Short mmCIF file of C-alpha atoms and ligand atoms in Angstrom, two decimals:
data_model
loop_
_atom_site.label_atom_id
_atom_site.label_comp_id
_atom_site.label_asym_id
_atom_site.label_seq_id
_atom_site.Cartn_x
_atom_site.Cartn_y
_atom_site.Cartn_z
CA UNK A 945 -229.67 110.97 151.51
CA UNK A 946 -227.00 110.27 148.89
CA UNK A 947 -225.44 106.85 148.59
CA UNK A 948 -222.01 107.84 149.94
CA UNK A 949 -223.52 109.28 153.12
CA UNK A 950 -225.63 106.15 153.51
CA UNK A 951 -222.55 103.96 153.01
CA UNK A 952 -220.63 105.97 155.62
CA UNK A 953 -223.49 105.64 158.08
CA UNK A 954 -223.84 101.90 157.53
CA UNK A 955 -220.09 101.40 157.80
CA UNK A 956 -219.87 103.27 161.07
CA UNK A 957 -222.97 101.57 162.46
CA UNK A 958 -221.71 98.11 161.48
CA UNK A 959 -218.30 98.70 163.03
CA UNK A 960 -219.78 100.25 166.17
CA UNK A 961 -222.21 97.34 166.65
CA UNK A 962 -219.49 94.74 166.13
CA UNK A 963 -217.01 96.53 168.42
CA UNK A 964 -219.80 96.84 171.00
CA UNK A 965 -220.54 93.10 170.76
CA UNK A 966 -216.82 92.37 171.12
CA UNK A 967 -216.46 94.60 174.21
CA UNK A 968 -219.55 93.03 175.79
CA UNK A 969 -218.38 89.48 175.12
CA UNK A 970 -214.95 90.34 176.47
CA UNK A 971 -216.43 91.90 179.60
CA UNK A 972 -218.46 88.69 180.13
CA UNK A 973 -215.32 86.62 179.73
CA UNK A 974 -216.56 85.13 176.45
CA UNK A 975 -213.80 86.55 174.27
CA UNK A 976 -210.11 85.79 174.75
CA UNK A 977 -207.27 88.22 174.58
CA UNK A 978 -205.03 87.77 171.55
CA UNK A 979 -202.01 89.93 170.72
CA UNK A 980 -202.91 92.15 173.66
CA UNK A 981 -206.47 93.03 172.60
CA UNK A 982 -209.92 91.38 172.84
CA UNK A 983 -210.21 88.68 170.19
CA UNK A 984 -213.21 88.45 167.83
CA UNK A 985 -214.70 85.06 168.71
CA UNK A 986 -216.74 84.41 165.53
CA UNK A 987 -215.65 83.03 162.20
CA UNK A 988 -217.55 85.77 160.35
CA UNK A 989 -217.95 89.50 160.45
CA UNK A 990 -220.02 91.99 158.45
CA UNK A 991 -218.33 92.54 155.08
CA UNK A 992 -218.11 96.31 155.43
CA UNK A 993 -215.75 96.44 152.46
CA UNK A 994 -218.62 95.27 150.20
CA UNK A 995 -220.98 97.88 151.64
CA UNK A 996 -218.40 100.52 150.85
CA UNK A 997 -217.79 99.40 147.26
CA UNK A 998 -221.33 98.48 146.30
CA UNK A 999 -223.89 101.28 146.57
CA UNK A 1000 -226.74 98.97 145.52
CA UNK A 1001 -225.95 96.52 148.30
CA UNK A 1002 -225.73 99.39 150.80
CA UNK A 1003 -229.21 100.63 149.82
CA UNK A 1004 -230.59 97.12 150.03
CA UNK A 1005 -229.10 96.57 153.48
CA UNK A 1006 -230.43 99.92 154.68
CA UNK A 1007 -233.94 99.01 153.52
CA UNK A 1008 -233.64 95.59 155.10
CA UNK A 1009 -232.53 97.11 158.43
CA UNK A 1010 -235.49 99.48 158.28
CA UNK A 1011 -238.05 96.77 157.54
CA UNK A 1012 -236.58 94.28 160.00
CA UNK A 1013 -236.59 97.01 162.66
CA UNK A 1014 -240.23 97.73 161.92
CA UNK A 1015 -241.06 94.02 162.08
CA UNK A 1016 -239.36 93.90 165.47
CA UNK A 1017 -241.50 96.81 166.67
CA UNK A 1018 -244.67 95.08 165.48
CA UNK A 1019 -243.62 91.88 167.17
CA UNK A 1020 -243.04 93.81 170.41
CA UNK A 1021 -246.46 95.45 170.01
CA UNK A 1022 -248.01 92.00 169.48
CA UNK A 1023 -246.54 90.83 172.76
CA UNK A 1024 -247.86 93.87 174.60
CA UNK A 1025 -251.29 94.19 172.98
CA UNK A 1026 -252.99 90.92 173.57
CA UNK A 1027 -256.24 91.52 171.68
CA UNK A 1028 -254.43 92.45 168.46
CA UNK A 1029 -251.76 89.86 168.88
CA UNK A 1030 -252.58 87.75 165.82
CA UNK A 1031 -252.84 90.47 163.16
CA UNK A 1032 -249.80 92.29 164.55
CA UNK A 1033 -247.69 89.14 164.63
CA UNK A 1034 -248.82 88.26 161.11
CA UNK A 1035 -247.90 91.77 159.97
CA UNK A 1036 -244.43 91.41 161.49
CA UNK A 1037 -243.93 88.11 159.67
CA UNK A 1038 -245.13 89.54 156.35
CA UNK A 1039 -242.78 92.52 156.74
CA UNK A 1040 -239.86 90.20 157.41
CA UNK A 1041 -240.77 88.09 154.39
CA UNK A 1042 -241.05 91.14 152.14
CA UNK A 1043 -237.80 92.74 153.38
CA UNK A 1044 -235.06 92.53 150.72
CA UNK A 1045 -232.74 90.03 152.37
CA UNK A 1046 -229.19 90.77 151.21
CA UNK A 1047 -227.27 87.79 149.78
CA UNK A 1048 -225.31 86.23 152.64
CA UNK A 1049 -222.08 85.84 150.65
CA UNK A 1050 -221.95 89.60 150.13
CA UNK A 1051 -222.96 90.50 153.65
CA UNK A 1052 -220.55 88.30 155.58
CA UNK A 1053 -216.79 87.94 155.31
CA UNK A 1054 -214.52 85.46 157.06
CA UNK A 1055 -213.06 86.91 160.26
CA UNK A 1056 -209.93 86.22 162.29
CA UNK A 1057 -209.41 86.81 166.01
CA UNK A 1058 -207.65 90.12 165.29
CA UNK A 1059 -210.24 91.45 162.79
CA UNK A 1060 -211.09 94.36 165.10
CA UNK A 1061 -207.62 95.01 166.50
CA UNK A 1062 -206.27 98.51 166.28
CA UNK A 1063 -202.66 99.41 165.70
CA UNK A 1064 -201.12 100.70 168.93
CA UNK A 1065 -198.17 102.44 167.24
CA UNK A 1066 -199.73 105.89 166.89
CA UNK A 1067 -197.72 106.15 163.65
CA UNK A 1068 -194.62 107.07 165.68
CA UNK A 1069 -191.55 107.85 163.58
CA UNK A 1070 -189.36 105.66 165.81
CA UNK A 1071 -191.63 102.69 165.14
CA UNK A 1072 -191.72 103.46 161.41
CA UNK A 1073 -187.91 103.58 161.28
CA UNK A 1074 -187.72 100.29 163.16
CA UNK A 1075 -190.36 98.83 160.84
CA UNK A 1076 -188.37 99.93 157.77
CA UNK A 1077 -185.35 97.99 159.00
CA UNK A 1078 -187.43 94.91 159.75
CA UNK A 1079 -189.09 95.22 156.35
CA UNK A 1080 -185.75 95.24 154.54
CA UNK A 1081 -184.61 92.21 156.57
CA UNK A 1082 -187.77 90.07 156.38
CA UNK A 1083 -190.00 91.21 153.55
CA UNK A 1084 -188.06 93.03 150.81
CA UNK A 1085 -186.74 89.83 149.22
CA UNK A 1086 -190.24 89.13 147.95
CA UNK A 1087 -192.04 92.47 148.20
CA UNK A 1088 -189.17 94.59 146.81
CA UNK A 1089 -187.24 97.33 148.59
CA UNK A 1090 -189.95 99.83 147.58
CA UNK A 1091 -192.96 97.56 148.20
CA UNK A 1092 -193.89 97.17 144.55
CA UNK A 1093 -193.75 93.39 144.78
CA UNK A 1094 -190.69 92.99 142.59
CA UNK A 1095 -188.13 91.61 145.03
CA UNK A 1096 -185.42 89.18 143.85
CA UNK A 1097 -187.43 86.15 145.04
CA UNK A 1098 -190.74 87.30 143.59
CA UNK A 1099 -190.46 85.56 140.23
CA UNK A 1100 -189.70 82.19 141.84
CA UNK A 1101 -192.87 82.19 143.98
CA UNK A 1102 -196.06 80.36 142.98
CA UNK A 1103 -198.00 83.59 143.58
CA UNK A 1104 -196.54 86.98 142.73
CA UNK A 1105 -196.52 89.32 145.75
CA UNK A 1106 -199.01 92.17 145.32
CA UNK A 1107 -197.89 95.75 144.89
CA UNK A 1108 -198.53 97.69 148.07
CA UNK A 1109 -198.81 100.93 146.14
CA UNK A 1110 -202.29 100.18 144.84
CA UNK A 1111 -203.92 100.95 148.16
CA UNK A 1112 -204.04 97.35 149.41
CA UNK A 1113 -202.93 98.37 152.91
CA UNK A 1114 -205.75 100.87 153.12
CA UNK A 1115 -208.38 98.47 151.81
CA UNK A 1116 -207.91 95.91 154.55
CA UNK A 1117 -208.71 96.07 158.26
CA UNK A 1118 -205.37 96.61 160.00
CA UNK A 1119 -206.01 93.77 162.41
CA UNK A 1120 -206.48 91.38 159.49
CA UNK A 1121 -203.19 92.52 157.94
CA UNK A 1122 -201.54 91.79 161.29
CA UNK A 1123 -203.01 88.31 161.25
CA UNK A 1124 -201.91 87.62 157.68
CA UNK A 1125 -198.33 88.69 158.30
CA UNK A 1126 -198.13 86.69 161.51
CA UNK A 1127 -199.82 83.55 160.24
CA UNK A 1128 -199.05 83.63 156.53
CA UNK A 1129 -201.28 83.30 153.48
CA UNK A 1130 -202.58 80.37 151.46
CA UNK A 1131 -204.11 79.94 148.03
CA UNK A 1132 -207.51 78.40 147.42
CA UNK A 1133 -206.05 74.90 147.50
CA UNK A 1134 -204.51 75.58 150.91
CA UNK A 1135 -200.93 75.77 149.62
CA UNK A 1136 -198.86 78.44 151.38
CA UNK A 1137 -198.23 81.57 149.30
CA UNK A 1138 -196.51 83.67 151.97
CA UNK A 1139 -194.84 82.39 155.13
CA UNK A 1140 -196.08 83.53 158.56
CA UNK A 1141 -193.78 85.58 160.77
CA UNK A 1142 -195.21 84.85 164.22
CA UNK A 1143 -191.97 83.03 165.08
CA UNK A 1144 -189.61 85.80 164.08
CA UNK A 1145 -191.52 89.05 164.61
CA UNK A 1146 -193.26 90.09 167.83
CA UNK A 1147 -196.72 91.64 167.67
CA UNK A 1148 -195.18 95.09 168.18
CA UNK A 1149 -192.65 94.49 165.41
CA UNK A 1150 -195.41 93.41 163.06
CA UNK A 1151 -197.44 96.56 163.72
CA UNK A 1152 -194.25 98.57 163.07
CA UNK A 1153 -193.66 96.79 159.75
CA UNK A 1154 -197.23 97.55 158.66
CA UNK A 1155 -196.66 101.27 159.36
CA UNK A 1156 -193.40 101.11 157.43
CA UNK A 1157 -195.19 99.51 154.47
CA UNK A 1158 -197.68 102.38 154.39
CA UNK A 1159 -194.83 104.88 154.32
CA UNK A 1160 -193.14 102.95 151.49
CA UNK A 1161 -196.39 102.82 149.52
CA UNK A 1162 -196.87 106.58 149.98
CA UNK A 1163 -193.26 107.25 148.93
CA UNK A 1164 -193.75 105.17 145.81
CA UNK A 1165 -196.88 107.18 144.98
CA UNK A 1166 -194.98 110.44 145.49
CA UNK A 1167 -192.21 109.29 143.15
CA UNK A 1168 -194.24 107.76 140.35
CA UNK A 1169 -197.54 109.60 140.36
CA UNK A 1170 -196.70 112.80 142.24
CA UNK A 1171 -199.53 111.90 144.59
CA UNK A 1172 -200.25 110.07 147.80
CA UNK A 1173 -203.25 108.14 146.54
CA UNK A 1174 -204.22 107.24 150.11
CA UNK A 1175 -204.13 109.64 153.03
CA UNK A 1176 -201.20 109.34 155.43
CA UNK A 1177 -201.08 110.66 158.96
CA UNK A 1178 -198.06 112.77 159.81
CA UNK A 1179 -195.43 110.54 161.44
CA UNK A 1180 -195.36 111.45 165.12
CA UNK A 1181 -192.28 112.69 166.95
CA UNK A 1182 -191.25 114.63 170.04
CA UNK A 1183 -190.99 118.36 169.37
CA UNK A 1184 -189.01 120.91 171.36
CA UNK A 1185 -190.12 124.53 171.21
CA UNK A 1186 -188.57 127.69 172.55
CA UNK A 1187 -191.75 128.62 174.39
CA UNK A 1188 -192.01 125.53 176.61
CA UNK A 1189 -189.63 123.39 178.59
CA UNK A 1190 -189.28 119.79 177.47
CA UNK A 1191 -190.54 117.99 174.36
CA UNK A 1192 -194.20 117.62 173.41
CA UNK A 1193 -195.74 115.14 170.95
CA UNK A 1194 -196.52 116.50 167.48
CA UNK A 1195 -200.19 115.69 168.12
CA UNK A 1196 -200.18 118.54 170.63
CA UNK A 1197 -200.63 120.88 167.63
CA UNK A 1198 -203.67 119.03 166.23
CA UNK A 1199 -206.06 121.73 165.07
CA UNK A 1200 -203.27 123.91 163.68
CA UNK A 1201 -201.48 123.76 160.34
CA UNK A 1202 -197.92 122.49 160.52
CA UNK A 1203 -194.96 122.87 158.24
CA UNK A 1204 -192.33 120.16 158.65
CA UNK A 1205 -188.89 121.06 157.24
CA UNK A 1206 -186.08 118.53 156.95
CA UNK A 1207 -182.87 120.15 158.17
CA UNK A 1208 -179.63 120.24 156.21
CA UNK A 1209 -176.32 121.92 156.95
CA UNK A 1210 -176.06 123.90 153.74
CA UNK A 1211 -179.65 125.04 153.60
CA UNK A 1212 -180.85 128.50 154.43
CA UNK A 1213 -182.90 128.60 157.61
CA UNK A 1214 -186.61 128.40 156.93
CA UNK A 1215 -188.32 131.63 157.85
CA UNK A 1216 -191.17 131.46 160.30
CA UNK A 1217 -194.53 131.83 158.59
CA UNK A 1218 -197.63 132.91 160.51
CA UNK A 1219 -199.76 130.46 158.52
CA UNK A 1220 -198.06 127.48 160.17
CA UNK A 1221 -196.29 126.13 163.17
CA UNK A 1222 -192.90 125.32 161.66
CA UNK A 1223 -191.00 122.28 162.94
CA UNK A 1224 -187.45 121.61 161.75
CA UNK A 1225 -186.64 117.90 161.82
CA UNK A 1226 -183.30 116.25 162.22
CA UNK A 1227 -181.07 118.86 163.77
CA UNK A 1228 -180.71 120.30 167.25
CA UNK A 1229 -178.74 123.38 166.20
CA UNK A 1230 -181.55 125.11 164.39
CA UNK A 1231 -183.19 126.46 167.53
CA UNK A 1232 -180.40 129.00 167.99
CA UNK A 1233 -180.97 130.35 164.52
CA UNK A 1234 -184.43 131.56 165.45
CA UNK A 1235 -186.62 128.59 164.56
CA UNK A 1236 -189.37 128.09 167.08
CA UNK A 1237 -189.66 124.29 167.13
CA UNK A 1238 -187.32 121.41 166.37
CA UNK A 1239 -187.49 117.63 166.46
CA UNK A 1240 -183.96 116.31 166.81
CA UNK A 1241 -184.77 112.80 165.65
CA UNK A 1242 -182.96 110.85 162.97
CA UNK A 1243 -185.91 108.44 162.88
CA UNK A 1244 -188.34 111.26 162.10
CA UNK A 1245 -186.05 112.50 159.32
CA UNK A 1246 -185.98 108.96 157.89
CA UNK A 1247 -189.77 108.57 158.08
CA UNK A 1248 -190.41 111.87 156.27
CA UNK A 1249 -187.70 111.20 153.67
CA UNK A 1250 -189.39 107.89 152.89
CA UNK A 1251 -192.77 109.57 152.54
CA UNK A 1252 -191.16 111.52 149.72
CA UNK A 1253 -189.84 108.29 148.21
CA UNK A 1254 -186.23 109.15 149.11
CA UNK A 1255 -184.00 106.43 150.56
CA UNK A 1256 -182.50 108.47 153.39
CA UNK A 1257 -182.56 111.76 155.23
CA UNK A 1258 -179.38 113.16 153.64
CA UNK A 1259 -181.02 113.31 150.25
CA UNK A 1260 -184.12 114.85 151.76
CA UNK A 1261 -182.51 117.95 153.28
CA UNK A 1262 -184.68 120.97 152.59
CA UNK A 1263 -187.86 118.99 151.88
CA UNK A 1264 -190.96 120.63 153.28
CA UNK A 1265 -194.31 119.08 154.16
CA UNK A 1266 -197.60 120.70 155.05
CA UNK A 1267 -199.78 118.92 157.59
CA UNK A 1268 -203.43 119.96 157.82
CA UNK A 1269 -205.38 120.72 160.97
CA UNK A 1270 -206.57 117.12 161.24
CA UNK A 1271 -203.03 115.76 161.20
CA UNK A 1272 -202.85 114.47 157.59
CA UNK A 1273 -199.75 115.15 155.50
CA UNK A 1274 -201.15 116.96 152.48
CA UNK A 1275 -198.42 118.74 150.51
CA UNK A 1276 -194.74 118.45 149.80
CA UNK A 1277 -192.20 120.77 148.24
CA UNK A 1278 -188.72 119.76 147.14
CA UNK A 1279 -185.82 122.13 147.80
CA UNK A 1280 -184.88 124.56 145.08
CA UNK A 1281 -188.48 125.13 144.01
CA UNK A 1282 -189.38 128.77 143.97
CA UNK A 1283 -192.32 128.50 146.39
CA UNK A 1284 -195.52 126.54 146.69
CA UNK A 1285 -198.32 125.98 144.21
CA UNK A 1286 -201.51 123.92 144.18
CA UNK A 1287 -199.59 121.19 142.33
CA UNK A 1288 -197.71 120.45 145.54
CA UNK A 1289 -200.90 119.14 147.09
CA UNK A 1290 -200.08 115.44 146.87
CA UNK A 1291 -203.05 114.30 148.94
CA UNK A 1292 -206.08 115.66 147.13
CA UNK A 1293 -209.43 114.82 145.62
CA UNK A 1294 -209.32 113.78 141.97
CA UNK A 1295 -211.21 116.71 140.51
CA UNK A 1296 -210.46 120.35 141.16
CA UNK A 1297 -213.00 121.94 143.52
CA UNK A 1298 -215.83 123.80 141.81
CA UNK A 1299 -215.13 127.50 141.30
CA UNK A 1300 -218.07 128.57 143.47
CA UNK A 1301 -216.38 127.03 146.51
CA UNK A 1302 -214.44 130.31 146.70
CA UNK A 1303 -216.24 133.31 148.13
CA UNK A 1304 -217.69 135.06 145.11
CA UNK A 1305 -216.04 138.40 145.78
CA UNK A 1306 -212.60 137.07 146.72
CA UNK A 1307 -209.91 137.23 144.03
CA UNK A 1308 -208.34 133.88 143.17
CA UNK A 1309 -205.50 133.22 145.60
CA UNK A 1310 -202.02 132.34 144.36
CA UNK A 1311 -199.17 130.12 145.51
CA UNK A 1312 -199.26 128.97 149.09
CA UNK A 1313 -202.58 130.69 149.82
CA UNK A 1314 -204.22 128.85 146.94
CA UNK A 1315 -202.77 125.59 148.18
CA UNK A 1316 -204.03 126.17 151.72
CA UNK A 1317 -207.47 127.21 150.43
CA UNK A 1318 -207.78 124.06 148.36
CA UNK A 1319 -206.45 121.84 151.12
CA UNK A 1320 -209.06 123.17 153.51
CA UNK A 1321 -211.84 123.04 150.93
CA UNK A 1322 -211.09 119.32 150.46
CA UNK A 1323 -210.62 117.84 153.91
CA UNK A 1324 -209.66 114.19 154.19
CA UNK A 1325 -212.99 112.60 154.95
CA UNK A 1326 -211.99 109.12 155.67
CA UNK A 1327 -209.77 106.96 157.66
CA UNK A 1328 -211.86 103.99 156.89
CA UNK A 1329 -211.60 100.70 155.20
CA UNK A 1330 -211.39 100.91 151.52
CA UNK A 1331 -212.36 104.40 150.45
CA UNK A 1332 -209.88 107.02 149.31
CA UNK A 1333 -210.21 110.61 150.41
CA UNK A 1334 -211.86 113.28 148.37
CA UNK A 1335 -215.19 111.60 147.84
C1 LIG B 170 -191.38 84.39 150.51
C2 LIG B 170 -191.87 85.61 149.95
C3 LIG B 170 -192.53 86.60 150.89
C4 LIG B 170 -192.01 87.15 152.04
C5 LIG B 170 -190.65 86.91 152.66
C6 LIG B 170 -193.02 88.07 152.54
N1 LIG B 170 -194.13 88.05 151.72
FE1 LIG B 170 -195.83 89.11 152.00
N2 LIG B 170 -196.66 88.20 150.38
C7 LIG B 170 -196.03 87.29 149.57
C8 LIG B 170 -196.95 86.80 148.59
C9 LIG B 170 -196.64 85.78 147.49
C10 LIG B 170 -198.18 87.47 148.82
C11 LIG B 170 -199.50 87.25 148.09
C12 LIG B 170 -200.12 86.05 148.71
C13 LIG B 170 -201.53 85.76 148.31
O1 LIG B 170 -202.23 86.65 147.81
O2 LIG B 170 -201.95 84.62 148.52
C14 LIG B 170 -197.95 88.35 149.95
C15 LIG B 170 -198.92 89.19 150.50
C16 LIG B 170 -198.68 90.09 151.51
C17 LIG B 170 -199.62 91.06 151.99
C18 LIG B 170 -201.02 91.27 151.45
C19 LIG B 170 -202.01 90.56 152.29
C20 LIG B 170 -203.41 90.77 151.85
O3 LIG B 170 -204.23 91.08 152.70
O4 LIG B 170 -203.71 90.60 150.65
C21 LIG B 170 -199.03 91.75 152.99
C22 LIG B 170 -199.62 92.89 153.82
C23 LIG B 170 -197.71 91.20 153.15
N3 LIG B 170 -197.54 90.21 152.23
C24 LIG B 170 -196.81 91.63 154.10
C25 LIG B 170 -195.57 91.06 154.29
C26 LIG B 170 -194.66 91.46 155.34
C27 LIG B 170 -194.92 92.55 156.36
C28 LIG B 170 -193.55 90.69 155.20
C29 LIG B 170 -192.32 90.69 156.06
C30 LIG B 170 -192.49 90.59 157.49
C31 LIG B 170 -193.77 89.78 154.08
N4 LIG B 170 -194.99 90.05 153.56
C32 LIG B 170 -192.86 88.85 153.66
C33 LIG B 170 -194.73 86.86 149.68
C34 LIG B 170 -193.87 87.16 150.71
#
C-alpha cells in the first residue's frame, strides 16, 4: 500500500471514529448542541492534518493501530482461555510496549465544540452572494477586498492577516474556521489578533462568509496564477429547463458534465453541445433563443464572476465554465477566445498525465476533447482537510 492511500485510509477512519463517538455521545445526551449541531465535548481531537502532511507519522500510527489491535485480541483471548491466561496476557503487554507509540503532540490537536461541524450552505450561490456582501462590510478592512490580507487596516494590526489564497481555508476543518470567526483569534500570549463576530454575524451568516472567502480565494488564483489551486464545487442555483416544469437544483445533473455560460446582451447565443448540459446564467430571455436550460439568478452570475476573479457579472458576460461529473468546476474560458484548450483546465494536477493514460491506438485529441479527456483522467480525489487535488 502506498503512503498516500494509507494516509487517506487513516484520515477517513479517524474522522469516522470521531464522528461516530460524537453521534453516540449526543444520542446519550452527553454532548450539547452548539450552532445547531452536536458539539464536540473534548478539548482534543486527532490531528488528522498531521497524518495528512507527514507520511512517516501516518506509517507509524498505522503500525501502532495494528499492534495495539493485536494486543487487544490477545488480551481478549487471555480472558477467554483460562489455562493460557498468563502467557497470553504477558504477550499482550509486550506487544503494547513494543508498539511504536506516536508522539502525543503530533497525534492530538486542540479541539473546539464546532470541530466536527459541517457547513449547511450547500455552496448555494444566494448564500455566496450574501456572504460576499457581509465580507466587504465586516472583513475586507483587514483581509482586503480580494482576501489577500492587504486591507487598509492590515498594516496597523499587531499580526498581519493571512492571505486566503494560499489554501488556508482548505487546510482547516470548516467547523474550526466557523469557531475562529465567531470567537476571534489570539496570539500565544493571549492577546487578541482578530476580533470575534458572534455578536454581529449569525451562525448562518458566518457560514455564508466562509463560502464567499473560498470563492474570493479561487478568483484570486484564477487571476494571478491562471489556476484554482484548491478544488471548488460549482456554486448551486435553481435551473429551469425546457423539458420540465419548474426549477431544479443544479445538483440534479450530478453525474453529467455541465457547461455554465454567463449571459450577456451582446453575446451570440451559445450553441448546444452534446458533450454537456448547457446552463445559461443570469438571463431569463435566453430560453426562447433555443437554449435548453437557464438560471435566471443575479446571485449565481455574481458567484461565477467572482470565481473568475471578476468584480461583477457585467464584466463576466460570455464567460464559460466546465463542471465535471462530480460537481467540481474544472475549466474556464474567457469570451473572445477561439475555443477551448487544455490550458483552460484551471483545476488540475501539477504534472501532465503520462502519455500511456491515452488508449494506445487513439490519436491525440485536440481542443475541447483533449480538455475533457484530461479532466476525466485526473478526477478531483479529495474534499478533505489539507490535501490538494491531483495527488
Ligand atoms: C481587525 C482586523 C480583522 C477583521 C475585521 C477580520 N479579521 Fe480575520 N484575521 C485577522 C488577523 C490579524 C488574522 C490572523 C490572526 C492570527 O493568526 O492570530 C485573521 C485570521 C483570519 C482567518 C484565519 C484563521 C485561521 O484558522 O488561521 C480567517 C478564516 C479569518 N480571519 C476570517 C475573517 C472573517 C470571515 C472576517 C469578517 C467576518 C474577519 N476575518 C475579519 C484580522 C481581521
